[in-house]
CSV table of C-alpha atoms in Angstrom, one decimal:
chain,number,residue,atom,x,y,z
A,1434,UNK,CA,-11.3,28.7,4.6
A,1435,UNK,CA,-14.5,29.6,6.4
A,1436,UNK,CA,-15.8,33.1,7.0
A,1437,UNK,CA,-16.2,33.6,10.8
A,1438,UNK,CA,-18.5,36.0,12.6
A,1439,UNK,CA,-19.7,36.2,16.3
A,1440,UNK,CA,-22.8,37.0,18.3
A,1441,UNK,CA,-22.7,37.9,22.0
A,1442,UNK,CA,-25.7,36.3,23.8
A,1443,UNK,CA,-27.6,37.6,26.8
A,1444,UNK,CA,-29.9,34.5,27.3
A,1445,UNK,CA,-28.0,31.4,26.2
A,1446,UNK,CA,-30.9,28.9,26.9
A,1447,UNK,CA,-33.3,31.0,24.8
A,1448,UNK,CA,-30.7,31.4,22.0
A,1449,UNK,CA,-30.2,27.6,21.9
A,1450,UNK,CA,-33.9,27.0,21.5
A,1451,UNK,CA,-34.2,29.6,18.8
A,1452,UNK,CA,-31.1,28.2,16.9
A,1453,UNK,CA,-32.3,24.6,16.8
A,1454,UNK,CA,-35.8,25.8,15.8
A,1455,UNK,CA,-34.5,27.9,13.0
A,1456,UNK,CA,-32.3,25.0,11.8
A,1457,UNK,CA,-35.4,23.0,10.9
A,1458,UNK,CA,-35.5,24.9,7.6
A,1459,UNK,CA,-32.6,22.6,6.4
A,1460,UNK,CA,-32.9,19.0,5.3
A,1461,UNK,CA,-29.6,18.0,7.1
A,1462,UNK,CA,-29.0,19.1,10.6
A,1463,UNK,CA,-26.6,17.9,13.4
A,1464,UNK,CA,-27.0,19.5,16.8
A,1465,UNK,CA,-24.7,18.5,19.7
A,1466,UNK,CA,-25.5,19.8,23.1
A,1467,UNK,CA,-23.6,19.4,26.4
A,1468,UNK,CA,-26.6,20.7,28.4
A,1469,UNK,CA,-24.3,22.9,30.6
A,1470,UNK,CA,-22.3,19.8,31.8
A,1471,UNK,CA,-18.7,20.9,32.4
A,1472,UNK,CA,-16.1,18.5,31.0
A,1473,UNK,CA,-12.4,19.1,30.8
A,1474,UNK,CA,-12.3,17.4,27.4
A,1475,UNK,CA,-15.2,19.3,25.9
A,1476,UNK,CA,-14.5,22.1,23.4
A,1477,UNK,CA,-17.8,23.9,23.3
A,1478,UNK,CA,-21.3,24.1,25.0
A,1479,UNK,CA,-23.2,23.3,21.7
A,1480,UNK,CA,-22.3,22.7,18.1
A,1481,UNK,CA,-24.7,22.9,15.1
A,1482,UNK,CA,-24.0,22.0,11.5
A,1483,UNK,CA,-26.5,22.4,8.7
A,1484,UNK,CA,-26.6,22.5,4.9
A,1485,UNK,CA,-24.5,20.1,2.9
A,1486,UNK,CA,-21.4,21.3,1.1
A,1487,UNK,CA,-20.3,17.7,0.5
A,1488,UNK,CA,-21.2,14.3,2.1
A,1489,UNK,CA,-20.3,10.7,2.3
A,1490,UNK,CA,-22.9,7.9,2.6
A,1491,UNK,CA,-21.7,4.3,2.6
A,1492,UNK,CA,-22.5,0.7,3.6
A,1493,UNK,CA,-20.1,-1.3,5.7
A,1494,UNK,CA,-17.7,-2.3,2.9
A,1495,UNK,CA,-14.4,-0.3,3.1
A,1496,UNK,CA,-16.4,2.2,5.2
A,1497,UNK,CA,-13.4,3.4,7.3
A,1498,UNK,CA,-11.1,3.7,4.4
A,1499,UNK,CA,-13.7,5.8,2.5
A,1500,UNK,CA,-14.1,7.9,5.6
A,1501,UNK,CA,-10.4,8.5,5.8
A,1502,UNK,CA,-10.3,9.6,2.2
A,1503,UNK,CA,-13.3,11.9,2.7
A,1504,UNK,CA,-11.8,13.5,5.7
A,1505,UNK,CA,-8.4,14.1,4.0
A,1506,UNK,CA,-10.2,15.5,0.9
A,1507,UNK,CA,-12.4,18.0,2.8
A,1508,UNK,CA,-9.8,19.2,5.3
A,1509,UNK,CA,-12.7,20.8,7.1
A,1510,UNK,CA,-15.3,20.2,9.8
A,1511,UNK,CA,-17.3,17.0,9.1
A,1512,UNK,CA,-20.2,15.8,11.3
A,1513,UNK,CA,-21.9,12.5,11.2
A,1514,UNK,CA,-22.4,9.0,12.5
A,1515,UNK,CA,-21.0,5.5,12.6
A,1516,UNK,CA,-23.6,2.7,12.9
A,1517,UNK,CA,-23.0,-0.3,15.1
A,1518,UNK,CA,-23.0,-2.6,12.0
A,1519,UNK,CA,-19.7,-1.2,10.8
A,1520,UNK,CA,-18.4,-4.0,13.0
A,1521,UNK,CA,-18.8,-6.1,9.8
A,1522,UNK,CA,-16.1,-3.9,8.1
A,1523,UNK,CA,-13.7,-4.7,11.0
A,1524,UNK,CA,-14.3,-8.4,11.7
A,1525,UNK,CA,-15.8,-11.4,10.0
A,1526,UNK,CA,-19.3,-10.7,11.3
A,1527,UNK,CA,-22.7,-10.2,9.8
A,1528,UNK,CA,-26.0,-8.4,10.6
A,1529,UNK,CA,-29.0,-10.4,9.4
A,1530,UNK,CA,-31.7,-9.5,12.0
A,1531,UNK,CA,-34.8,-7.5,11.2
A,1532,UNK,CA,-34.1,-4.0,9.9
A,1533,UNK,CA,-37.2,-1.7,10.0
A,1534,UNK,CA,-35.3,1.6,9.7
A,1535,UNK,CA,-32.8,1.0,6.9
A,1536,UNK,CA,-30.5,3.8,7.8
A,1537,UNK,CA,-27.2,4.0,5.9
A,1538,UNK,CA,-24.3,2.4,7.9
A,1539,UNK,CA,-22.2,5.6,7.8
A,1540,UNK,CA,-23.0,9.2,7.0
A,1541,UNK,CA,-20.9,12.3,7.3
A,1542,UNK,CA,-21.3,15.8,5.8
A,1543,UNK,CA,-19.3,19.0,5.5
A,1544,UNK,CA,-21.8,21.6,6.7
A,1545,UNK,CA,-22.2,24.8,4.8
A,1546,UNK,CA,-22.9,26.6,8.0
A,1547,UNK,CA,-21.4,25.7,11.4
A,1548,UNK,CA,-22.3,27.3,14.7
A,1549,UNK,CA,-20.1,26.9,17.8
A,1550,UNK,CA,-21.5,28.1,21.2
A,1551,UNK,CA,-19.0,28.7,24.0
A,1552,UNK,CA,-20.3,30.5,27.0
A,1553,UNK,CA,-22.2,33.5,25.8
A,1554,UNK,CA,-20.4,33.7,22.4
A,1555,UNK,CA,-22.0,32.1,19.3
A,1556,UNK,CA,-19.4,31.8,16.5
A,1557,UNK,CA,-20.7,31.4,12.9
A,1558,UNK,CA,-18.4,29.6,10.5
A,1559,UNK,CA,-19.7,29.8,6.8
A,1560,UNK,CA,-18.1,28.4,3.7
A,1561,UNK,CA,-17.5,31.2,1.2
A,1562,UNK,CA,-20.3,30.0,-1.1
A,1563,UNK,CA,-23.0,30.9,1.5
A,1564,UNK,CA,-21.2,33.7,3.4
A,1565,UNK,CA,-23.7,36.3,1.9
A,1566,UNK,CA,-26.3,34.7,4.2
A,1567,UNK,CA,-24.5,35.7,7.3
A,1568,UNK,CA,-26.2,38.9,8.2
A,1569,UNK,CA,-29.7,37.7,7.3
A,1570,UNK,CA,-29.2,34.5,9.2
A,1571,UNK,CA,-28.1,36.4,12.4
A,1572,UNK,CA,-31.3,38.5,12.3
A,1573,UNK,CA,-33.5,35.4,11.5
A,1574,UNK,CA,-32.0,33.4,14.4
A,1575,UNK,CA,-32.5,36.1,16.9
A,1576,UNK,CA,-36.0,36.6,15.7
A,1577,UNK,CA,-36.9,32.9,15.6
A,1578,UNK,CA,-39.6,31.4,17.9
A,1579,UNK,CA,-38.3,29.1,20.5
A,1580,UNK,CA,-38.6,25.3,19.8
A,1581,UNK,CA,-41.6,23.9,21.6
A,1582,UNK,CA,-41.6,20.9,23.9
A,1583,UNK,CA,-44.0,18.1,22.9
A,1584,UNK,CA,-47.1,17.2,24.8
A,1585,UNK,CA,-46.9,13.5,25.0
A,1586,UNK,CA,-50.6,13.2,25.5
A,1587,UNK,CA,-51.1,14.3,21.9
A,1588,UNK,CA,-49.0,11.4,20.6
A,1589,UNK,CA,-51.5,8.6,21.4
A,1590,UNK,CA,-48.9,6.0,20.4
A,1591,UNK,CA,-48.9,2.4,21.4
A,1592,UNK,CA,-45.4,1.1,22.2
A,1593,UNK,CA,-44.8,-2.5,21.2
A,1594,UNK,CA,-42.0,-4.9,22.3
A,1595,UNK,CA,-40.0,-7.1,19.9
A,1596,UNK,CA,-39.1,-9.3,22.9
A,1597,UNK,CA,-41.7,-9.9,25.6
A,1598,UNK,CA,-40.7,-10.5,29.2
A,1599,UNK,CA,-40.6,-14.4,29.3
A,1600,UNK,CA,-38.8,-14.5,25.9
A,1601,UNK,CA,-36.3,-11.9,27.2
A,1602,UNK,CA,-35.6,-14.0,30.3
A,1603,UNK,CA,-35.1,-17.1,28.1
A,1604,UNK,CA,-32.6,-15.3,25.9
A,1605,UNK,CA,-30.7,-14.0,28.9
A,1606,UNK,CA,-30.5,-17.5,30.2
A,1607,UNK,CA,-28.9,-18.6,26.9
A,1608,UNK,CA,-26.4,-15.7,27.3
A,1609,UNK,CA,-25.6,-16.9,30.8
A,1610,UNK,CA,-25.0,-20.4,29.4
A,1611,UNK,CA,-22.3,-18.9,27.1
A,1612,UNK,CA,-20.8,-17.2,30.0
A,1613,UNK,CA,-20.7,-20.3,32.2
A,1614,UNK,CA,-19.1,-22.2,29.3
A,1615,UNK,CA,-16.4,-19.6,29.1
A,1616,UNK,CA,-17.3,-18.3,25.6
A,1617,UNK,CA,-17.5,-14.7,27.0
A,1618,UNK,CA,-17.2,-12.9,30.3
A,1619,UNK,CA,-19.9,-10.2,29.6
A,1620,UNK,CA,-22.2,-9.1,26.8
A,1621,UNK,CA,-24.6,-6.2,26.3
A,1622,UNK,CA,-28.0,-7.6,25.3
A,1623,UNK,CA,-30.5,-5.2,23.8
A,1624,UNK,CA,-34.1,-5.2,22.8
A,1625,UNK,CA,-36.2,-2.9,20.6
A,1626,UNK,CA,-39.4,-1.0,21.5
A,1627,UNK,CA,-41.3,0.4,18.5
A,1628,UNK,CA,-44.5,2.2,17.4
A,1629,UNK,CA,-46.2,3.2,14.2
A,1630,UNK,CA,-47.3,6.8,13.9
A,1631,UNK,CA,-46.3,10.4,13.5
A,1632,UNK,CA,-44.5,12.6,16.0
A,1633,UNK,CA,-43.0,16.1,15.9
A,1634,UNK,CA,-39.3,15.2,16.0
A,1635,UNK,CA,-38.0,18.5,17.3
A,1636,UNK,CA,-40.7,18.9,20.0
A,1637,UNK,CA,-40.1,15.3,21.0
A,1638,UNK,CA,-36.4,15.8,21.3
A,1639,UNK,CA,-36.9,19.0,23.3
A,1640,UNK,CA,-39.1,17.1,25.7
A,1641,UNK,CA,-36.7,14.1,26.0
A,1642,UNK,CA,-33.8,16.5,26.5
A,1643,UNK,CA,-35.6,18.4,29.2
A,1644,UNK,CA,-36.2,15.1,31.1
A,1645,UNK,CA,-32.7,13.8,30.7
A,1646,UNK,CA,-30.4,16.9,30.4
A,1647,UNK,CA,-27.6,14.6,29.2
A,1648,UNK,CA,-24.0,15.8,28.3
A,1649,UNK,CA,-23.9,14.2,24.9
A,1650,UNK,CA,-27.4,15.1,23.6
A,1651,UNK,CA,-27.9,15.0,19.8
A,1652,UNK,CA,-30.6,16.0,17.3
A,1653,UNK,CA,-29.7,14.6,13.9
A,1654,UNK,CA,-31.8,15.1,10.9
A,1655,UNK,CA,-31.1,13.7,7.4
A,1656,UNK,CA,-34.1,14.4,5.2
A,1657,UNK,CA,-36.8,12.0,6.6
A,1658,UNK,CA,-34.7,10.2,9.2
A,1659,UNK,CA,-34.1,11.5,12.7
A,1660,UNK,CA,-32.1,10.7,15.7
A,1661,UNK,CA,-33.3,12.1,19.0
A,1662,UNK,CA,-30.5,11.3,21.5
A,1663,UNK,CA,-30.0,12.1,25.1
A,1664,UNK,CA,-26.8,10.1,25.7
A,1665,UNK,CA,-24.8,10.4,28.9
A,1666,UNK,CA,-21.9,8.5,27.4
A,1667,UNK,CA,-18.7,9.5,25.5
A,1668,UNK,CA,-17.4,6.8,23.3
A,1669,UNK,CA,-14.1,8.4,22.3
A,1670,UNK,CA,-12.4,11.8,22.0
A,1671,UNK,CA,-9.1,13.0,20.5
A,1672,UNK,CA,-7.4,16.1,21.7
A,1673,UNK,CA,-4.1,16.5,20.0
A,1674,UNK,CA,-2.0,13.5,20.9
A,1675,UNK,CA,-4.4,12.4,23.7
A,1676,UNK,CA,-7.2,9.9,23.4
A,1677,UNK,CA,-10.0,9.7,25.9
A,1678,UNK,CA,-12.7,7.0,26.3
A,1679,UNK,CA,-15.3,7.0,29.1
A,1680,UNK,CA,-17.4,3.8,29.1
A,1681,UNK,CA,-20.5,3.6,31.3
A,1682,UNK,CA,-21.3,0.3,33.0
A,1683,UNK,CA,-23.6,0.4,36.1
A,1684,UNK,CA,-27.0,2.1,36.5
A,1685,UNK,CA,-29.1,3.0,39.5
A,1686,UNK,CA,-32.4,4.9,39.8
A,1687,UNK,CA,-32.6,8.4,41.3
A,1688,UNK,CA,-34.7,9.5,44.3
A,1689,UNK,CA,-36.3,12.9,45.0
A,1690,UNK,CA,-35.3,12.4,48.6
A,1691,UNK,CA,-31.6,13.6,48.9
A,1692,UNK,CA,-30.6,11.2,51.7
A,1693,UNK,CA,-32.1,8.2,49.8
A,1694,UNK,CA,-30.6,9.4,46.6
A,1695,UNK,CA,-27.2,9.6,48.2
A,1696,UNK,CA,-27.7,6.0,49.5
A,1697,UNK,CA,-28.6,4.8,46.0
A,1698,UNK,CA,-25.4,6.4,44.5
A,1699,UNK,CA,-23.3,4.8,47.3
A,1700,UNK,CA,-25.0,1.4,46.8
A,1701,UNK,CA,-24.2,1.6,43.1
A,1702,UNK,CA,-20.5,2.4,43.8
A,1703,UNK,CA,-20.2,-0.6,46.2
A,1704,UNK,CA,-22.2,-3.0,44.1
A,1705,UNK,CA,-19.9,-5.9,43.2
A,1706,UNK,CA,-21.8,-6.9,40.1
A,1707,UNK,CA,-21.9,-3.4,38.7
A,1708,UNK,CA,-18.3,-2.8,39.5
A,1709,UNK,CA,-17.2,-6.1,37.8
A,1710,UNK,CA,-19.2,-5.1,34.7
A,1711,UNK,CA,-17.4,-1.7,34.6
A,1712,UNK,CA,-13.9,-3.1,35.3
A,1713,UNK,CA,-14.3,-5.8,32.6
A,1714,UNK,CA,-15.1,-3.1,30.0
A,1715,UNK,CA,-12.4,-0.8,31.4
A,1716,UNK,CA,-9.9,-3.5,30.8
A,1717,UNK,CA,-11.3,-4.1,27.2
A,1718,UNK,CA,-10.9,-0.3,26.5
A,1719,UNK,CA,-7.4,-0.3,27.8
A,1720,UNK,CA,-6.6,-3.1,25.4
A,1721,UNK,CA,-8.3,-1.3,22.5
A,1722,UNK,CA,-6.4,1.9,23.2
A,1723,UNK,CA,-3.1,0.1,23.5
A,1724,UNK,CA,-3.3,-0.9,19.8
A,1725,UNK,CA,-2.5,2.7,18.7
A,1726,UNK,CA,-0.9,4.1,21.9
A,1727,UNK,CA,2.7,5.0,22.6
A,1728,UNK,CA,4.0,2.2,24.8
A,1729,UNK,CA,3.2,2.7,28.5
A,1730,UNK,CA,0.9,5.6,27.9
A,1731,UNK,CA,-2.5,3.9,28.6
A,1732,UNK,CA,-3.8,5.2,32.0
A,1733,UNK,CA,-7.1,4.6,33.9
A,1734,UNK,CA,-7.7,8.2,35.2
A,1735,UNK,CA,-11.0,7.3,36.9
A,1736,UNK,CA,-12.3,3.9,37.8
A,1737,UNK,CA,-16.0,3.2,38.6
A,1738,UNK,CA,-16.7,6.8,39.5
A,1739,UNK,CA,-20.5,7.5,40.0
A,1740,UNK,CA,-22.0,10.4,38.1
A,1741,UNK,CA,-25.5,11.6,38.7
A,1742,UNK,CA,-27.9,12.6,35.8
A,1743,UNK,CA,-31.5,13.7,36.0
A,1744,UNK,CA,-32.9,10.2,35.4
A,1745,UNK,CA,-30.2,7.8,36.8
A,1746,UNK,CA,-26.9,7.4,38.6
A,1747,UNK,CA,-24.2,6.0,36.3
A,1748,UNK,CA,-20.8,4.4,36.9
A,1749,UNK,CA,-18.2,5.8,34.6
A,1750,UNK,CA,-14.5,5.0,34.1
A,1751,UNK,CA,-12.1,7.3,32.2
A,1752,UNK,CA,-9.2,5.7,30.2
A,1753,UNK,CA,-6.7,7.7,28.3
A,1754,UNK,CA,-3.7,7.2,26.0
A,1755,UNK,CA,-1.1,9.1,24.1
A,1756,UNK,CA,-0.6,8.5,20.4
A,1757,UNK,CA,2.3,9.2,17.9
A,1758,UNK,CA,2.0,12.6,16.2
A,1759,UNK,CA,1.5,11.0,12.8
A,1760,UNK,CA,-1.4,8.7,13.9
A,1761,UNK,CA,-4.5,8.5,11.7
A,1762,UNK,CA,-7.7,9.6,13.5
A,1763,UNK,CA,-9.6,6.9,11.6
A,1764,UNK,CA,-7.2,4.2,12.9
A,1765,UNK,CA,-8.2,5.2,16.4
A,1766,UNK,CA,-11.8,4.5,15.5
A,1767,UNK,CA,-11.1,1.3,13.7
A,1768,UNK,CA,-9.2,-0.2,16.6
A,1769,UNK,CA,-11.9,0.7,19.2
A,1770,UNK,CA,-15.2,0.4,17.4
A,1771,UNK,CA,-17.8,-0.7,18.3
A,1772,UNK,CA,-17.4,0.6,21.9
A,1773,UNK,CA,-16.8,-2.0,24.6
A,1774,UNK,CA,-19.7,-0.8,26.7
A,1775,UNK,CA,-22.2,-1.9,24.0
A,1776,UNK,CA,-20.5,-5.1,23.0
A,1777,UNK,CA,-18.8,-7.2,25.7
A,1778,UNK,CA,-15.7,-9.2,26.4
A,1779,UNK,CA,-14.0,-10.8,24.5
A,1780,UNK,CA,-15.5,-8.3,22.0
A,1781,UNK,CA,-15.7,-10.4,18.8
A,1782,UNK,CA,-17.2,-13.4,20.6
A,1783,UNK,CA,-19.7,-11.2,22.4
A,1784,UNK,CA,-20.8,-9.6,19.1
A,1785,UNK,CA,-21.3,-13.0,17.5
A,1786,UNK,CA,-23.5,-14.1,20.4
A,1787,UNK,CA,-25.4,-10.8,20.5
A,1788,UNK,CA,-26.3,-11.2,16.8
A,1789,UNK,CA,-27.7,-14.7,17.5
A,1790,UNK,CA,-29.8,-13.7,20.5
A,1791,UNK,CA,-31.1,-10.2,19.6
A,1792,UNK,CA,-34.0,-10.0,17.2
A,1793,UNK,CA,-33.4,-6.6,15.4
A,1794,UNK,CA,-30.5,-5.0,13.6
A,1795,UNK,CA,-29.0,-2.3,15.9
A,1796,UNK,CA,-28.1,0.1,13.1
A,1797,UNK,CA,-27.6,3.6,14.5
A,1798,UNK,CA,-28.5,2.5,18.1
A,1799,UNK,CA,-25.2,1.7,19.9
A,1800,UNK,CA,-23.3,3.4,17.2
A,1801,UNK,CA,-21.8,6.9,17.6
A,1802,UNK,CA,-22.5,10.5,16.5
A,1803,UNK,CA,-19.8,13.2,16.5
A,1804,UNK,CA,-17.5,15.4,14.5
A,1805,UNK,CA,-14.0,15.8,13.2
A,1806,UNK,CA,-12.2,19.2,13.2
A,1807,UNK,CA,-10.0,20.3,10.3
A,1808,UNK,CA,-7.0,19.4,12.4
A,1809,UNK,CA,-8.2,15.8,12.9
A,1810,UNK,CA,-9.4,16.0,16.5
A,1811,UNK,CA,-12.8,14.4,17.1
A,1812,UNK,CA,-15.4,13.6,19.8
A,1813,UNK,CA,-18.1,10.9,19.6
A,1814,UNK,CA,-20.9,9.9,21.9
A,1815,UNK,CA,-22.6,6.5,22.3
A,1816,UNK,CA,-26.0,6.4,20.8
A,1817,UNK,CA,-28.1,5.2,23.7
A,1818,UNK,CA,-31.3,6.7,25.5
A,1819,UNK,CA,-32.4,7.6,21.9
A,1820,UNK,CA,-35.4,7.6,19.7
A,1821,UNK,CA,-34.9,6.9,16.0
A,1822,UNK,CA,-37.7,8.1,13.7
A,1823,UNK,CA,-38.4,7.7,10.0
A,1824,UNK,CA,-41.1,10.2,9.1
A,1825,UNK,CA,-41.7,8.8,5.6
A,1826,UNK,CA,-42.4,5.3,7.0
A,1827,UNK,CA,-44.1,6.6,10.2
A,1828,UNK,CA,-41.9,4.3,12.2
A,1829,UNK,CA,-40.6,5.1,15.7
A,1830,UNK,CA,-37.9,2.9,17.4
A,1831,UNK,CA,-35.9,3.0,20.6
A,1832,UNK,CA,-33.7,0.2,22.1
A,1833,UNK,CA,-32.3,-0.4,25.5
A,1834,UNK,CA,-29.9,-3.0,26.9
A,1835,UNK,CA,-28.0,-4.2,29.9
A,1836,UNK,CA,-24.7,-6.0,30.5
A,1837,UNK,CA,-25.1,-9.7,31.2
A,1838,UNK,CA,-22.4,-11.2,33.5
A,1839,UNK,CA,-22.2,-14.5,35.5
A,1840,UNK,CA,-23.9,-12.7,38.4
A,1841,UNK,CA,-26.9,-11.5,36.3
A,1842,UNK,CA,-30.4,-12.3,37.4
A,1843,UNK,CA,-32.7,-12.1,34.3
A,1844,UNK,CA,-35.6,-10.5,36.2
A,1845,UNK,CA,-33.3,-7.7,37.5
A,1846,UNK,CA,-31.8,-7.2,34.0
A,1847,UNK,CA,-35.3,-6.8,32.6
A,1848,UNK,CA,-36.1,-4.2,35.3
A,1849,UNK,CA,-32.9,-2.3,34.4
A,1850,UNK,CA,-34.0,-2.1,30.7
A,1851,UNK,CA,-37.4,-0.7,31.8
A,1852,UNK,CA,-35.6,1.9,33.9
A,1853,UNK,CA,-33.5,3.0,30.9
A,1854,UNK,CA,-36.7,3.0,28.7
A,1855,UNK,CA,-38.6,5.2,31.1
A,1856,UNK,CA,-37.8,8.6,29.5
A,1857,UNK,CA,-38.4,7.5,26.0
A,1858,UNK,CA,-41.8,6.0,26.9
A,1859,UNK,CA,-42.7,9.1,28.8
A,1860,UNK,CA,-42.3,11.4,25.8
A,1861,UNK,CA,-44.0,9.0,23.4
A,1862,UNK,CA,-46.9,7.7,25.4
C-alpha cells in the first residue's frame, strides 16, 4: 500500500519543468507527458516514476510470461518498455541486423516514488520504505531550478545515414516487388540516422518536446541509456473491460499560413494512398483486437480522422473492443504486438521482409513505453519521433519510416522520412 500526499500547483508548466529536473538525481526515471492534449482515454496530464523498488529485465525468450508473473507479483504500478524485437517471442522470427545500442528487449520497474499530475493537483505515491522522504521531496521539488532547453548549436554533431538516398530507393523498389507479387499489402520500412558524441539528454528532450508538443511524450532514463520521445501515437490502452488502439497512418506537413494549412489537412484526408494505408492497418488492428474481444464488440469509432500537431498533420483511426472480465492484460499485448502501424499486413510476412531489407535492429524504436496500474489497466505509446542515447558509448540514434504500398513512389517516401526526421535533426544539429 502506497503512502499518498498532494500538492496544489499554481503554475503547472513551471512545476512540470521543476519536477523532471529534480528527477535527474535518480538513475531510473520514466516521465510520461500528455502536453496538455485532452484525450477521453487519458487518466492524467503527466506521470513520473523514479527509484527502483523492484524490476524486470529480460531478453525475448518467454518475455511476456515473465512480465505476467512480475505484474502479478508486484500488484502495484509498474512502468517500462517493450522493444520491437519481442516479435521473436511471439512468432518464428529473428533480429540479426546491426545493433549499436544493445538495449534490453524488455524492462519494467516498480517505482519507489510515483507522481501523478491531474489539472493543478500533483499526487505523490510513495512505497512505505521511502515515505520518510515525502516532506523533504516536496520542498526540494518546489525549490528546484527548471529544466533547461538545449541550444542545438552547442552540439556540433554530424548526423550520418545508415541508408543513403539511392540505396533507400532500391530497397523500396524491392519492397514494392513483394507487394506486386502478393507477399504483402503494406509494410513499414525504416532507416536509422546516427551520430557519435555527447548531448545533455534532458535539455535535448526539453527542446524536442517544445518543438513537437506531442500527446505521448516520454523521457526514459535507465542508468546510461535514454529515450527522448515525442510520440503522437497511442499503441494500446486498457480501461476496465475496454481496449483502445489508435494507429497513425498518413502524414502531411504544416504551414504557418492558416488557409494553406487547412488545405494541407484537407488534402491529407482526401489522399487515396494515405487513406488506403490507414484503412489496411485499421483492418489489421480490428483483427488483432478480435482475438481477445467479446464477440461482436470490435468497433471502429473513428476512421481516417486528421489530427494536427505542431510539426505535422496525422491521420488517425480509433478502434475499440470489449474483453471478458477475467482477461489477462498481458494477453492483450501478446495478441497485438508489435503494433500494425509499424509492421504491415499481413503482419508476420511484413516483419520477415522488413528484417531482410532494413539494415539495423529496431530495438526500442517502434516498440512501446507505458505503465500498468495495480488493477491491470495500462496505456502504451508507439516509440516514434524519438532519440535514443547511450551516454556511456557516446552513441546517438534516431529512426524514421514510412508505409510502403502499391501506390508508393520511392522519392516521395524518402521525402516523408526527411519530414519526420526534421525535429530530431533540428535539436541535434
